[in-house]
Amino acid sequence: ACVRACVRACVRVCTRVGDWMVANRKNKENLQITGWDLYNYPRELDRQKVSKEWDLSAANGPDYKICSSYPQLLYFPHSCEDMIIAGSAKFRSKGRLPCLVWVHRNKNFMLRCAQPLIGASGKSSIEDESLIQKALRTSPNKQMIIFDARSVLAAGGNKIMGKGTEDVSRYADCKLVHLNIPNIHHVRESLEQLRVVCHSSANSKWLSSLENTQWLFYISLILKGSVMITRSMEKYSSSVLVHCSDGWDRTSQLTSLSQLMMDAYYRTVDGFIVLIEKEWLSFGHKFKERLGYSTSPNERSPIFLQFLDCVWQIYRQFPTAFQFTSKLLLCVADHLHTSWFGTFLVNSDKEKNDSQLIASTMSLWAHVLAAKDSFLNSSYTSVDEVLTPEYNIRRLLLWDEYFLRFDVTSLFGKDLDEEESLSQTTHHVSSTVVWASDEQVCECKGCKREFTVLRRKHHCRACGDIFCNQCSSQQIKVPQLGYYAPVRVCEACHKRLAVADEAS
């Protein structure tokens, strides 16, 4: 009886294990199909040949007890006890303590974090200082440059709110550099101005209007900061620590772009996916807020779009260094707002797990890999070289493939002023009219004034352009287009059609 009971128990255990293995295999297959299994933090650091002086820590645990916007697993120096890790997290904004994200082939490293909570009274943390020193011991040159993405003035202003930047007198062998990159609010205003300029049909003062948006100036600052980080690691063999305020906006831009410049793997399709997963999704860029999915409009900002623009600038300067073309950048940029995929719907790993996003949605990367051939660059040359792009604003261009692809002035391959001049000298009305895009036009074709709730948009049935109610108040028959009853037209078309009627 005892033997039979043992056999039955063993059968039950084996059945459970078998069921688990089948379920696990199915889950793995599902992850592969939906594109959620492409990035693995330990696997990626293994690819970089991280040394045994660094340990994979589960201190953040499955419940994200140290930092809710960080991944569960993190790399810290070998001799870092949990007490040091917890103490450093308490001293950093949002608990975002320094942790390893990339290892150079010369064994120097890149850390990322948030600003320290120094405050006006000049607080310090023995644990935070100890973590940095333990990390420095793994560096061949035993030196580190701390890159603060903010200006000295902005960092000083944060001190009043109990935050600030590092007092390098307390961090031996460390140097502090400020990169003067503006915050999310300046970037949001810049994009709003850029959209107005790009949607306008006016050709006069185009370059000065573009300059006034400061979009390209901000792009140049981000590229400059990334190049400085790259040179620090490549030329001066220095390790680096990168942060901004909370470490999830400008920090992600700088770490991902500098790694893209130094690591050729990230310039492949698979590598680019891993880079975005690691530096943006896993380390908690606030996609939900920045893309406007939340109810906080003041949190909206095109930080990730700036990153894609910077990648395009580098791709334009080094077209054979990328396995993919700008078509991949456009694909990612487009799907930021479609909500077709779950990739950009939440702010962190924790939110992704809590919302069971993996079980309910597909990743954008499944779509990208399914259409991979369409993104491949036929001119690609696989060379492990470091890219140092020009960041001077004179060398930068507007990403026209993205910002001007719905430009109404180029719909017909003709200049609108030329089209208007021709229309004044002929009475001909085409039998086909292509209407201007309602979403892309912000001002009246006639009076050039912006549309408002009161100044509404109206299409001229004869030419297809968009006018305000005052500039399109006339009505006339347009039988050439099938309008045998009077319809709304603009003033110019009304005069032209009236003359044609009299002549006939």
Coordinates of C-alpha atoms in Angstrom, one line a residue:
A1 CA 0.0 0.0 0.0
C2 CA 2.8 2.4 0.9
V3 CA 4.6 1.6 -2.4
R4 CA 1.4 2.2 -4.4
A5 CA 0.9 5.5 -2.5
C6 CA 4.5 6.6 -3.3
V7 CA 4.0 5.6 -7.0
R8 CA 0.7 7.6 -7.2
A9 CA 2.4 10.6 -5.6
C10 CA 5.3 10.4 -8.0
V11 CA 2.9 10.2 -10.9
R12 CA 1.1 13.3 -9.7
V13 CA 4.4 15.2 -9.3
C14 CA 5.6 14.1 -12.7
T15 CA 2.2 15.1 -14.2
R16 CA 2.5 18.6 -12.6
V17 CA 6.1 19.0 -13.8
G18 CA 5.0 17.8 -17.3
D19 CA 2.1 20.2 -17.3
W20 CA 4.4 23.0 -16.1
M21 CA 7.0 22.2 -18.9
V22 CA 4.2 22.2 -21.5
A23 CA 2.8 25.5 -20.2
N24 CA 6.3 27.0 -20.0
R25 CA 7.1 25.9 -23.5
K26 CA 3.8 27.4 -24.8
N27 CA 4.4 30.6 -22.9
K28 CA 7.9 30.8 -24.4
E29 CA 6.4 30.2 -27.9
N30 CA 3.8 32.9 -27.2
L31 CA 6.5 35.4 -26.2
Q32 CA 8.4 34.7 -29.3
I33 CA 5.3 35.2 -31.5
T34 CA 4.3 38.4 -29.7
G35 CA 7.8 39.9 -29.7
W36 CA 8.1 40.3 -25.9
D37 CA 11.2 38.0 -25.4
L38 CA 13.8 39.9 -27.5
Y39 CA 15.5 41.7 -24.6
N40 CA 17.1 40.1 -21.6
Y41 CA 19.2 42.3 -19.2
P42 CA 21.7 39.6 -18.0
R43 CA 22.0 38.2 -21.6
E44 CA 22.8 41.7 -22.9
L45 CA 25.5 42.4 -20.3
D46 CA 27.0 38.9 -21.0
R47 CA 27.2 40.0 -24.7
Q48 CA 29.2 43.0 -23.5
K49 CA 31.5 40.6 -21.5
V50 CA 30.8 42.1 -18.1
S51 CA 33.6 41.1 -15.7
K52 CA 33.2 39.0 -12.5
E53 CA 33.8 42.2 -10.6
W54 CA 30.1 43.0 -11.2
D55 CA 27.2 41.0 -9.7
L56 CA 23.7 40.5 -10.9
S57 CA 21.6 41.6 -8.0
A58 CA 18.0 40.8 -7.1
A59 CA 17.8 43.5 -4.4
N60 CA 15.0 45.2 -6.2
G61 CA 13.2 41.9 -6.1
P62 CA 10.0 40.8 -7.8
D63 CA 8.1 43.5 -5.9
Y64 CA 10.3 46.4 -7.0
K65 CA 10.9 47.4 -3.4
I66 CA 13.9 49.7 -4.0
C67 CA 12.8 51.5 -7.2
S68 CA 9.5 51.0 -8.8
S69 CA 10.7 52.4 -12.2
Y70 CA 13.7 50.1 -12.5
P71 CA 13.8 46.5 -13.7
Q72 CA 13.8 43.6 -11.2
L73 CA 17.5 42.7 -11.9
L74 CA 20.4 45.1 -11.7
Y75 CA 24.2 44.9 -11.9
F76 CA 26.2 46.4 -9.1
P77 CA 29.9 46.1 -8.0
H78 CA 30.8 42.7 -6.6
S79 CA 31.3 43.9 -3.0
C80 CA 28.1 46.0 -2.8
E81 CA 26.0 44.8 0.1
D82 CA 22.2 45.3 0.1
M83 CA 22.6 47.9 2.8
I84 CA 24.7 50.1 0.4
I85 CA 22.3 49.6 -2.4
A86 CA 19.3 50.6 -0.3
G87 CA 21.1 53.6 1.2
S88 CA 22.1 54.9 -2.2
A89 CA 18.5 54.5 -3.5
K90 CA 17.3 56.6 -0.6
F91 CA 19.7 59.4 -1.6
R92 CA 18.7 59.4 -5.3
S93 CA 15.5 61.0 -6.7
K94 CA 12.7 58.4 -7.1
G95 CA 15.1 55.7 -5.7
R96 CA 16.9 55.6 -9.1
L97 CA 20.4 54.8 -7.8
P98 CA 23.5 54.3 -10.0
C99 CA 23.6 51.0 -11.8
L100 CA 25.4 49.4 -14.7
V101 CA 24.0 49.7 -18.2
W102 CA 27.0 49.2 -20.6
V103 CA 30.5 47.9 -20.5
H104 CA 33.2 49.2 -22.9
R105 CA 35.6 46.8 -24.5
N106 CA 38.4 48.6 -22.5
K107 CA 36.5 47.5 -19.3
N108 CA 35.4 51.0 -18.5
F109 CA 31.6 51.3 -17.8
M110 CA 28.5 53.5 -18.0
L111 CA 26.2 54.0 -15.1
R112 CA 22.9 55.8 -15.1
C113 CA 20.8 57.2 -12.2
A114 CA 18.8 60.2 -11.0
Q115 CA 20.0 63.4 -9.3
P116 CA 21.1 63.2 -5.6
L117 CA 18.9 64.6 -2.8
I118 CA 21.5 67.0 -1.6
G119 CA 19.3 70.0 -1.0
A120 CA 20.2 73.5 0.2
S121 CA 21.8 72.1 3.3
G122 CA 24.3 70.0 1.4
K123 CA 23.3 66.5 2.5
S124 CA 25.4 63.5 1.7
S125 CA 25.2 59.7 1.6
I126 CA 28.1 57.4 2.7
E127 CA 26.3 54.5 0.9
D128 CA 26.0 56.4 -2.4
E129 CA 29.7 57.5 -2.2
S130 CA 30.7 53.9 -1.3
L131 CA 28.8 52.5 -4.3
I132 CA 30.6 54.9 -6.7
Q133 CA 34.0 54.1 -5.2
K134 CA 33.4 50.4 -5.4
A135 CA 32.4 50.8 -9.1
L136 CA 35.6 52.8 -9.7
R137 CA 37.7 50.0 -8.4
T138 CA 36.5 47.9 -11.4
S139 CA 37.7 50.6 -13.8
P140 CA 41.2 50.3 -15.3
N141 CA 41.9 54.1 -15.1
K142 CA 40.1 54.5 -11.7
Q143 CA 38.5 57.8 -12.9
M144 CA 34.9 58.8 -13.7
I145 CA 33.1 61.7 -15.3
I146 CA 29.6 62.6 -14.0
F147 CA 27.5 64.0 -16.8
D148 CA 24.6 66.1 -15.6
A149 CA 22.3 66.7 -18.6
R150 CA 21.0 70.0 -17.0
S151 CA 22.6 73.4 -16.8
V152 CA 24.4 74.6 -13.7
L153 CA 21.5 77.0 -13.1
A154 CA 18.8 74.3 -13.4
A155 CA 20.7 71.9 -11.1
G156 CA 21.1 74.8 -8.6
G157 CA 17.4 75.5 -8.7
N158 CA 16.7 71.9 -7.8
K159 CA 18.7 72.3 -4.6
I160 CA 16.0 74.6 -3.3
M161 CA 13.5 71.7 -3.7
G162 CA 15.8 69.3 -1.8
K163 CA 17.6 67.9 -4.8
G164 CA 20.6 69.1 -6.8
T165 CA 23.8 67.6 -8.2
E166 CA 26.9 65.8 -6.8
D167 CA 29.4 67.5 -4.6
V168 CA 32.5 66.1 -6.4
S169 CA 34.7 66.9 -3.4
R170 CA 33.0 63.9 -1.7
Y171 CA 33.4 61.6 -4.7
A172 CA 37.1 60.9 -5.2
D173 CA 38.5 60.8 -8.8
C174 CA 35.2 62.1 -10.2
K175 CA 34.7 65.2 -12.4
L176 CA 31.3 66.9 -13.0
V177 CA 30.2 68.2 -16.4
H178 CA 26.9 70.0 -17.2
L179 CA 25.4 69.5 -20.7
N180 CA 22.8 72.4 -20.7
I181 CA 20.0 70.3 -22.3
P182 CA 16.6 71.9 -21.7
N183 CA 13.8 70.1 -19.8
I184 CA 10.6 68.5 -21.1
H185 CA 8.5 71.7 -21.1
H186 CA 10.9 73.6 -23.4
V187 CA 10.9 70.6 -25.7
R188 CA 7.1 70.4 -25.8
E189 CA 6.9 74.1 -26.7
S190 CA 9.5 73.6 -29.4
L191 CA 7.6 70.8 -31.1
E192 CA 4.3 72.7 -31.0
Q193 CA 6.0 75.7 -32.7
L194 CA 7.6 73.3 -35.2
R195 CA 4.3 71.7 -36.1
V196 CA 2.8 75.2 -36.8
V197 CA 5.7 76.0 -39.1
C198 CA 5.6 72.7 -41.0
H199 CA 1.8 72.8 -41.4
S200 CA 1.9 76.3 -42.8
S201 CA 1.7 76.8 -46.5
A202 CA 3.7 80.0 -46.4
N203 CA 7.1 79.9 -48.0
S204 CA 8.4 83.2 -46.9
K205 CA 10.8 83.3 -43.8
W206 CA 10.8 79.4 -43.7
L207 CA 14.3 79.2 -42.4
S208 CA 14.0 81.9 -39.8
S209 CA 10.7 80.4 -38.6
L210 CA 12.4 77.0 -38.3
E211 CA 15.2 78.5 -36.4
N212 CA 12.8 80.2 -34.0
T213 CA 11.4 76.8 -32.9
Q214 CA 14.8 75.9 -31.5
W215 CA 14.1 72.2 -32.4
L216 CA 17.4 71.7 -34.3
F217 CA 19.3 73.6 -31.6
Y218 CA 18.0 71.2 -28.9
I219 CA 18.9 68.3 -31.2
S220 CA 22.4 69.6 -31.5
L221 CA 22.8 69.9 -27.7
I222 CA 21.7 66.2 -27.2
L223 CA 24.1 65.1 -29.9
K224 CA 26.9 67.2 -28.5
G225 CA 26.4 65.7 -25.0
S226 CA 26.4 62.1 -26.5
V227 CA 29.6 62.8 -28.4
M228 CA 31.2 64.1 -25.2
I229 CA 30.3 60.9 -23.4
T230 CA 31.6 58.8 -26.3
R231 CA 34.9 60.7 -26.4
S232 CA 35.3 60.4 -22.6
M233 CA 35.1 56.6 -22.9
E234 CA 36.9 56.2 -26.2
K235 CA 39.7 58.8 -26.1
Y236 CA 40.3 59.2 -22.4
S237 CA 39.3 55.7 -21.2
S238 CA 37.1 57.1 -18.5
S239 CA 34.1 55.5 -16.9
V240 CA 30.9 57.7 -16.9
L241 CA 27.8 58.3 -14.8
V242 CA 24.9 59.9 -16.6
H243 CA 21.8 61.6 -15.0
C244 CA 19.4 64.5 -15.4
S245 CA 16.7 65.2 -12.9
D246 CA 14.8 62.0 -12.4
G247 CA 16.9 60.0 -14.8
W248 CA 14.2 58.9 -17.3
D249 CA 14.2 61.5 -20.0
R250 CA 17.5 63.2 -21.0
T251 CA 19.4 60.4 -19.3
S252 CA 17.8 57.9 -21.7
Q253 CA 18.6 60.1 -24.7
L254 CA 22.3 60.4 -23.7
T255 CA 23.0 56.8 -22.7
S256 CA 21.3 55.3 -25.7
L257 CA 22.8 57.6 -28.3
S258 CA 26.4 57.3 -26.9
Q259 CA 26.0 53.5 -26.9
L260 CA 24.7 53.6 -30.5
M261 CA 27.9 55.6 -31.4
M262 CA 30.3 53.2 -29.7
D263 CA 28.6 49.8 -30.1
A264 CA 28.0 48.6 -33.7
Y265 CA 25.5 45.9 -32.5
Y266 CA 23.0 48.7 -31.6
R267 CA 23.1 49.8 -35.3
T268 CA 21.6 46.5 -36.4
V269 CA 17.8 45.9 -36.4
D270 CA 18.0 43.4 -33.5
G271 CA 20.4 45.6 -31.6
F272 CA 18.4 48.8 -32.0
I273 CA 15.4 46.9 -30.5
V274 CA 17.5 45.8 -27.6
L275 CA 18.8 49.4 -27.1
I276 CA 15.3 50.8 -26.9
E277 CA 14.1 48.0 -24.6
K278 CA 17.0 48.5 -22.3
E279 CA 17.5 52.2 -22.0
W280 CA 13.9 53.4 -22.5
L281 CA 11.4 50.7 -21.6
S282 CA 13.3 48.7 -19.0
F283 CA 14.7 51.7 -17.2
G284 CA 11.4 53.5 -17.0
H285 CA 11.0 56.3 -19.5
K286 CA 7.5 57.6 -18.8
F287 CA 5.9 56.8 -22.2
K288 CA 2.4 56.9 -20.8
E289 CA 2.8 60.5 -19.6
R290 CA 5.1 61.7 -22.4
L291 CA 2.9 60.5 -25.2
G292 CA -0.2 61.9 -23.6
Y293 CA -1.9 58.7 -22.6
S294 CA -2.4 60.0 -19.1
T295 CA -4.6 62.8 -17.9
S296 CA -1.6 65.1 -17.2
P297 CA -1.1 67.3 -20.3
N298 CA 1.8 69.1 -18.6
E299 CA 3.7 65.8 -18.6
R300 CA 3.5 65.5 -22.4
S301 CA 6.9 65.9 -24.2
P302 CA 8.4 64.4 -27.4
I303 CA 11.6 63.2 -25.7
F304 CA 11.6 59.8 -27.5
L305 CA 10.9 61.5 -30.8
Q306 CA 13.9 63.7 -30.2
F307 CA 16.0 60.5 -29.8
L308 CA 14.7 59.1 -33.1
D309 CA 15.5 62.4 -34.8
C310 CA 19.1 62.3 -33.4
V311 CA 19.4 58.7 -34.7
W312 CA 18.2 60.0 -38.1
Q313 CA 20.9 62.7 -38.0
I314 CA 23.6 60.1 -37.3
Y315 CA 22.2 57.8 -40.0
R316 CA 22.3 60.6 -42.5
Q317 CA 26.0 61.3 -41.8
F318 CA 26.9 57.6 -41.7
P319 CA 24.5 55.9 -44.1
T320 CA 26.5 52.7 -44.5
A321 CA 27.0 52.1 -40.7
F322 CA 23.4 51.1 -40.1
Q323 CA 21.8 47.8 -41.0
F324 CA 18.4 49.6 -41.2
T325 CA 17.2 52.6 -43.1
S326 CA 15.2 55.6 -41.9
K327 CA 12.1 53.6 -42.7
L328 CA 12.5 51.8 -39.4
L329 CA 12.7 55.1 -37.6
L330 CA 9.5 56.3 -39.2
C331 CA 7.8 53.0 -38.4
V332 CA 8.7 53.4 -34.7
A333 CA 7.7 57.1 -34.7
D334 CA 4.4 56.3 -36.2
H335 CA 3.4 53.6 -33.8
L336 CA 4.2 55.8 -30.7
H337 CA 0.6 57.0 -31.0
T338 CA -1.4 54.3 -32.7
S339 CA -1.8 52.1 -29.6
W340 CA -1.8 49.1 -31.9
F341 CA 0.9 47.5 -29.8
G342 CA 1.6 47.4 -26.1
T343 CA 5.2 48.5 -26.3
F344 CA 4.8 52.2 -25.5
L345 CA 1.6 52.1 -23.3
V346 CA 3.1 52.1 -19.8
N347 CA 5.9 53.7 -17.9
S348 CA 8.0 50.8 -16.5
D349 CA 8.6 47.1 -16.1
K350 CA 6.4 47.1 -13.0
E351 CA 3.4 48.7 -14.8
K352 CA 3.9 46.2 -17.7
N353 CA 3.7 43.3 -15.3
D354 CA 0.9 44.7 -13.2
S355 CA -1.3 45.4 -16.2
Q356 CA -0.5 42.0 -17.7
L357 CA 0.4 43.7 -20.9
I358 CA 2.4 40.8 -22.3
A359 CA -0.6 38.5 -22.1
S360 CA -3.0 41.0 -23.7
T361 CA -1.0 42.8 -26.4
M362 CA 1.7 42.2 -29.0
S363 CA 5.0 44.1 -29.1
L364 CA 5.8 46.4 -31.9
W365 CA 9.0 44.3 -32.4
A366 CA 7.0 41.3 -33.7
H367 CA 5.7 43.6 -36.5
V368 CA 9.2 45.0 -37.1
L369 CA 10.8 41.6 -37.4
A370 CA 8.0 40.2 -39.5
A371 CA 8.7 43.0 -42.0
K372 CA 12.5 43.1 -41.4
D373 CA 13.5 42.9 -45.0
S374 CA 11.6 46.1 -45.8
F375 CA 13.8 48.0 -43.3
L376 CA 17.2 46.6 -44.4
N377 CA 19.9 48.9 -45.8
S378 CA 21.4 47.6 -49.0
S379 CA 24.5 49.8 -48.5
Y380 CA 25.2 48.5 -45.0
T381 CA 28.8 47.6 -44.1
S382 CA 29.3 45.7 -40.9
V383 CA 32.3 47.4 -39.4
D384 CA 32.9 47.8 -35.6
E385 CA 33.7 51.5 -35.7
V386 CA 33.0 54.3 -33.4
L387 CA 30.8 57.1 -34.9
T388 CA 31.4 60.7 -33.9
P389 CA 28.7 62.7 -35.8
E390 CA 28.9 66.4 -36.4
Y391 CA 26.6 68.2 -33.9
N392 CA 27.1 71.8 -35.1
I393 CA 23.7 73.1 -36.0
R394 CA 25.0 74.1 -39.4
R395 CA 25.5 70.4 -40.2
L396 CA 22.0 69.3 -39.1
L397 CA 18.9 69.1 -41.2
L398 CA 15.2 69.0 -40.5
W399 CA 13.9 65.4 -40.5
D400 CA 11.8 66.1 -43.6
E401 CA 10.7 62.4 -44.0
Y402 CA 8.8 62.7 -40.8
F403 CA 7.9 66.4 -40.3
L404 CA 7.2 67.3 -44.0
R405 CA 5.8 64.1 -45.5
F406 CA 2.3 65.5 -45.4
D407 CA 3.4 68.9 -46.6
V408 CA 0.6 70.4 -48.7
T409 CA 3.1 72.5 -50.7
S410 CA 4.6 69.4 -52.3
L411 CA 1.5 67.3 -52.8
F412 CA 1.6 68.0 -56.6
G413 CA 5.3 68.6 -56.9
K414 CA 4.6 72.3 -57.6
D415 CA 5.0 75.5 -55.7
L416 CA 1.7 76.9 -54.5
D417 CA 2.6 80.4 -55.6
E418 CA 3.2 79.1 -59.1
E419 CA -0.1 77.2 -59.0
E420 CA -1.9 80.3 -57.9
S421 CA -0.3 82.4 -60.7
L422 CA -1.3 79.8 -63.3
S423 CA -4.8 79.6 -62.0
Q424 CA -5.2 83.3 -62.5
T425 CA -4.4 83.1 -66.2
T426 CA -6.7 80.2 -67.1
H427 CA -10.4 79.4 -66.8
H428 CA -9.8 75.6 -66.9
V429 CA -11.1 73.5 -64.0
S430 CA -9.7 70.0 -63.7
S431 CA -12.2 67.2 -63.6
T432 CA -10.4 65.8 -60.6
V433 CA -9.6 67.7 -57.4
V434 CA -7.4 66.4 -54.5
W435 CA -8.5 68.0 -51.3
A436 CA -5.9 69.3 -48.9
S437 CA -5.5 67.3 -45.7
D438 CA -7.8 68.8 -43.0
E439 CA -5.4 67.7 -40.2
Q440 CA -2.3 69.2 -41.8
V441 CA -3.6 72.7 -42.6
C442 CA -3.5 75.2 -39.7
E443 CA -4.2 78.5 -41.5
C444 CA -6.6 79.8 -44.2
K445 CA -5.2 79.7 -47.8
G446 CA -6.7 83.1 -48.5
C447 CA -6.1 85.4 -45.5
K448 CA -3.3 83.3 -43.9
R449 CA -5.0 83.5 -40.5
E450 CA -5.0 80.5 -38.1
F451 CA -8.1 78.5 -37.7
T452 CA -10.0 78.6 -34.4
V453 CA -13.3 77.4 -32.9
L454 CA -15.0 80.4 -34.5
R455 CA -12.8 80.6 -37.7
R456 CA -13.6 77.2 -39.0
K457 CA -12.2 75.2 -41.9
H458 CA -14.0 74.9 -45.3
H459 CA -12.9 73.1 -48.4
C460 CA -13.3 74.9 -51.7
R461 CA -15.1 72.4 -53.9
A462 CA -13.3 73.8 -57.0
C463 CA -9.6 73.8 -56.0
G464 CA -9.6 71.6 -52.9
D465 CA -7.8 74.1 -50.7
I466 CA -9.0 75.0 -47.2
F467 CA -10.3 78.4 -46.3
C468 CA -12.0 80.2 -43.5
N469 CA -15.7 81.0 -43.7
Q470 CA -15.1 84.6 -44.8
C471 CA -12.8 83.6 -47.6
S472 CA -15.1 80.8 -48.9
S473 CA -18.6 82.4 -48.5
Q474 CA -19.4 82.4 -52.3
Q475 CA -21.5 79.6 -53.9
I476 CA -21.6 78.6 -57.5
K477 CA -22.3 75.6 -59.7
V478 CA -19.3 73.5 -60.8
P479 CA -20.7 71.1 -63.4
Q480 CA -17.2 70.0 -64.4
L481 CA -16.9 68.3 -61.0
G482 CA -20.4 67.0 -60.9
Y483 CA -21.8 69.9 -58.7
Y484 CA -25.0 70.9 -60.6
A485 CA -26.3 72.9 -57.5
P486 CA -24.4 75.8 -56.1
V487 CA -21.6 74.7 -53.7
R488 CA -19.1 76.6 -51.5
V489 CA -16.0 77.9 -53.3
C490 CA -13.2 80.3 -52.5
E491 CA -13.2 83.9 -53.8
A492 CA -10.6 83.2 -56.5
C493 CA -12.4 80.2 -57.9
H494 CA -15.8 82.0 -57.8
K495 CA -14.4 84.8 -59.9
R496 CA -12.7 82.4 -62.3
L497 CA -15.9 80.2 -62.7
A498 CA -18.1 83.3 -63.1
V499 CA -15.9 84.6 -65.9
A500 CA -16.0 81.1 -67.5
D501 CA -19.8 81.1 -67.3
E502 CA -20.1 84.5 -69.0
A503 CA -17.7 83.5 -71.7
S504 CA -19.7 80.3 -72.5

